[in-house]
């Protein structure tokens, strides 16, 4: 058991291989003592400083507020005198808001229970142990169950919360965050990921200052702009040294990720559903399950944190049977044709691609209804036979005859005002009655929280998937939620819409997974706005960004791979000048960068230059050769273009350390410059490695502690792969 309870001291200790998470009960309050490097069992309750006057709780009621406003609470609540950011807030029938939680009971058990209706990490009794601590507010008859899991082979603790109304009256939850971490501020910086469309997940550090700082989304989805992740990092943290306390939210909607430094230099980090326009009516006897937060601590820099997340998500989050399998190399027609295609065009792309070893054709947006551009027809999921005579049956059978698989694009959550669906059901769009809703890309969001709407959407998805041999689905989502209103919610439950919407997306995706278990699902949201752990529970890969330029991708993929396994990152070779930035990069470099993800093509192969076309079979061969390693190996970030503005370098090492692939991208050529010395990581120091291209032999310790020379390449945007095998 990796979780123990000390009856005498009332201490809970959750251990992972290298970390401990310790909390305990004092005067019936649940306090947090330590998260970080592993400790032997012992009494660390002094860390809560409850012995320092005037904070002593029971013994100094006169100054109870001093205690509430400074004690390290495991799950702080609002309205009773903890003036810092808190996790739980309610509104009673009488309009009051205070909640005060006291320890009631706990249970410790093997394995990890599912979270009802929500994605979450999973593990068997061999993988992990769980702890549930029940706290109560007797005045409100409210129960709060804090759920923890400690993984036995990974330095991961997960947390979530269930709130149960044991009273006779409904109560309104106005804020339910999932996790809190109270610590002393040791000169930490806050690491978050921010971005924009085509510029997703750039890393940002800021030194913690007094007050609130953090990030969040109120866009109804994770968003391009912010990411539900935060990490406190010790001063000058690097890839290999320094402390990191990371929190990541397994959720795909509004979130709040915040750190607050208070008057005593304590830092409180919280993560959960954003309380913006959130109210949940909790009926008597019912419960509310908040989503999961993953905690990772590393005392060996960011790299170790990254590899822990990668292992967790590869083995304990992604469920798809594809998670450990090589995915078919696809060619997607979006950047190749946009809306201007028909069966003949698609088949010419497929035929050209099949000859070069590409394995699947994905037909993107524009195949249905009156969808000749992006102003119309979302919701009309009926094949446009003008474009595709003979329908999907004919097209897919022809593609299959070429020896290729077939995949399709859908955007099931959306409705265009100019669509038959909208003309029939204008009330199905999310909207505030009487107010003309704002449009984005000329579209609105369907209110899939309504049963009849969800069933319609599900019915159309089924119909399309069942109509032909479709083996892949790209599920897109191209506008964020605004003008929130649902015609099926009451005034006191409208505040549930954001969360209900996310639950409805999960419901649809769950149905997909159970009804089409072998379907390869790729989630997408105007590029990478829904790259989050919640979606990974349903799809083994997610489209990273609409920016397919190899150089822009260096930063996007670096920020994404900070947390997510390479096997999940949708990455394609596209045409030049690149459609997002107009940059021209060598075809070879585009291939090397896409090899760090799922790998595929997104261009009109019939228009490609002969020279580029000739490179495809070699790239395809590289993919087949290295994808097992890329998918299952450990990822090391060796240099970052985002930081050094010159070159990028990453390395993948097989689990046993015998094989390694280094990718070097020299962004800007440098005249009169010598080779760069790069220290590799993760190898076996005592072993000899042969570099495939040159045949040179190096010892592992030399490669790691002294370095490998990477020659200065001639030209901008050049790249090189270096493959090393143990002798
Ligand atoms: C946004 C996606 O990210 C693109 O790849 C493409 O599928 C378009 N939507 C289609 O509208």
mmCIF file of N, CA and C and ligand atoms in Angstrom, residues 334 339 364-365 371 409 411 441 474 476 478 524-527 543 546 602, ligand 1:
data_model
loop_
_atom_site.group_PDB
_atom_site.id
_atom_site.type_symbol
_atom_site.label_atom_id
_atom_site.label_comp_id
_atom_site.label_asym_id
_atom_site.label_seq_id
_atom_site.Cartn_x
_atom_site.Cartn_y
_atom_site.Cartn_z
ATOM 1 N N UNK A 334 -7.156 19.203 -46.470
ATOM 2 C CA UNK A 334 -7.563 20.570 -46.096
ATOM 3 C C UNK A 334 -6.674 21.631 -46.747
ATOM 4 N N UNK A 339 -12.125 23.992 -49.764
ATOM 5 C CA UNK A 339 -13.467 23.481 -50.087
ATOM 6 C C UNK A 339 -13.596 23.035 -51.550
ATOM 7 N N UNK A 364 -11.423 16.274 -45.474
ATOM 8 C CA UNK A 364 -11.693 17.302 -44.461
ATOM 9 C C UNK A 364 -13.005 18.021 -44.762
ATOM 10 N N UNK A 365 -13.145 19.197 -44.208
ATOM 11 C CA UNK A 365 -14.358 20.010 -44.266
ATOM 12 C C UNK A 365 -14.842 20.224 -45.714
ATOM 13 N N UNK A 371 -22.081 23.016 -48.287
ATOM 14 C CA UNK A 371 -20.832 23.523 -47.696
ATOM 15 C C UNK A 371 -19.787 23.798 -48.776
ATOM 16 N N UNK A 409 -13.904 14.105 -41.791
ATOM 17 C CA UNK A 409 -13.959 15.251 -40.866
ATOM 18 C C UNK A 409 -15.406 15.546 -40.507
ATOM 19 N N UNK A 411 -17.782 18.305 -37.667
ATOM 20 C CA UNK A 411 -17.790 19.306 -36.595
ATOM 21 C C UNK A 411 -19.152 19.230 -35.905
ATOM 22 N N UNK A 441 -16.801 32.613 -37.351
ATOM 23 C CA UNK A 441 -16.764 31.812 -38.577
ATOM 24 C C UNK A 441 -18.196 31.558 -39.070
ATOM 25 N N UNK A 474 -11.955 12.845 -37.740
ATOM 26 C CA UNK A 474 -11.395 14.085 -37.171
ATOM 27 C C UNK A 474 -12.569 14.901 -36.652
ATOM 28 N N UNK A 476 -13.842 18.128 -35.131
ATOM 29 C CA UNK A 476 -13.391 19.517 -35.056
ATOM 30 C C UNK A 476 -14.369 20.346 -34.219
ATOM 31 N N UNK A 478 -14.911 24.662 -34.022
ATOM 32 C CA UNK A 478 -14.279 25.895 -34.489
ATOM 33 C C UNK A 478 -14.828 27.193 -33.937
ATOM 34 N N UNK A 524 -9.791 17.894 -32.425
ATOM 35 C CA UNK A 524 -9.239 19.074 -33.061
ATOM 36 C C UNK A 524 -10.154 20.228 -32.678
ATOM 37 N N UNK A 525 -9.595 21.416 -32.565
ATOM 38 C CA UNK A 525 -10.465 22.564 -32.349
ATOM 39 C C UNK A 525 -9.788 23.782 -32.947
ATOM 40 N N UNK A 526 -10.142 24.083 -34.196
ATOM 41 C CA UNK A 526 -9.514 25.208 -34.884
ATOM 42 C C UNK A 526 -8.010 25.141 -34.721
ATOM 43 N N UNK A 527 -7.457 23.959 -34.919
ATOM 44 C CA UNK A 527 -6.075 23.678 -34.551
ATOM 45 C C UNK A 527 -6.077 23.030 -33.178
ATOM 46 N N UNK A 543 -5.120 17.190 -32.949
ATOM 47 C CA UNK A 543 -4.459 18.090 -33.898
ATOM 48 C C UNK A 543 -3.847 19.248 -33.108
ATOM 49 N N UNK A 546 -3.239 24.658 -36.385
ATOM 50 C CA UNK A 546 -3.425 24.884 -37.819
ATOM 51 C C UNK A 546 -2.162 25.456 -38.440
ATOM 52 N N UNK A 602 -0.398 17.035 -45.573
ATOM 53 C CA UNK A 602 -1.576 17.877 -45.730
ATOM 54 C C UNK A 602 -1.297 18.817 -46.895
HETATM 55 C C1 LIG B 1 -9.940 23.734 -38.357
HETATM 56 C C2 LIG B 1 -8.986 22.587 -38.367
HETATM 57 O O1 LIG B 1 -7.971 22.793 -37.431
HETATM 58 C C3 LIG B 1 -8.429 22.413 -39.756
HETATM 59 O O2 LIG B 1 -7.468 21.410 -39.768
HETATM 60 C C4 LIG B 1 -9.555 22.116 -40.702
HETATM 61 O O3 LIG B 1 -10.116 20.877 -40.385
HETATM 62 C C5 LIG B 1 -10.593 23.204 -40.639
HETATM 63 N N1 LIG B 1 -11.009 23.482 -39.297
HETATM 64 C C6 LIG B 1 -11.788 22.863 -41.464
HETATM 65 O O4 LIG B 1 -12.786 23.775 -41.355
#
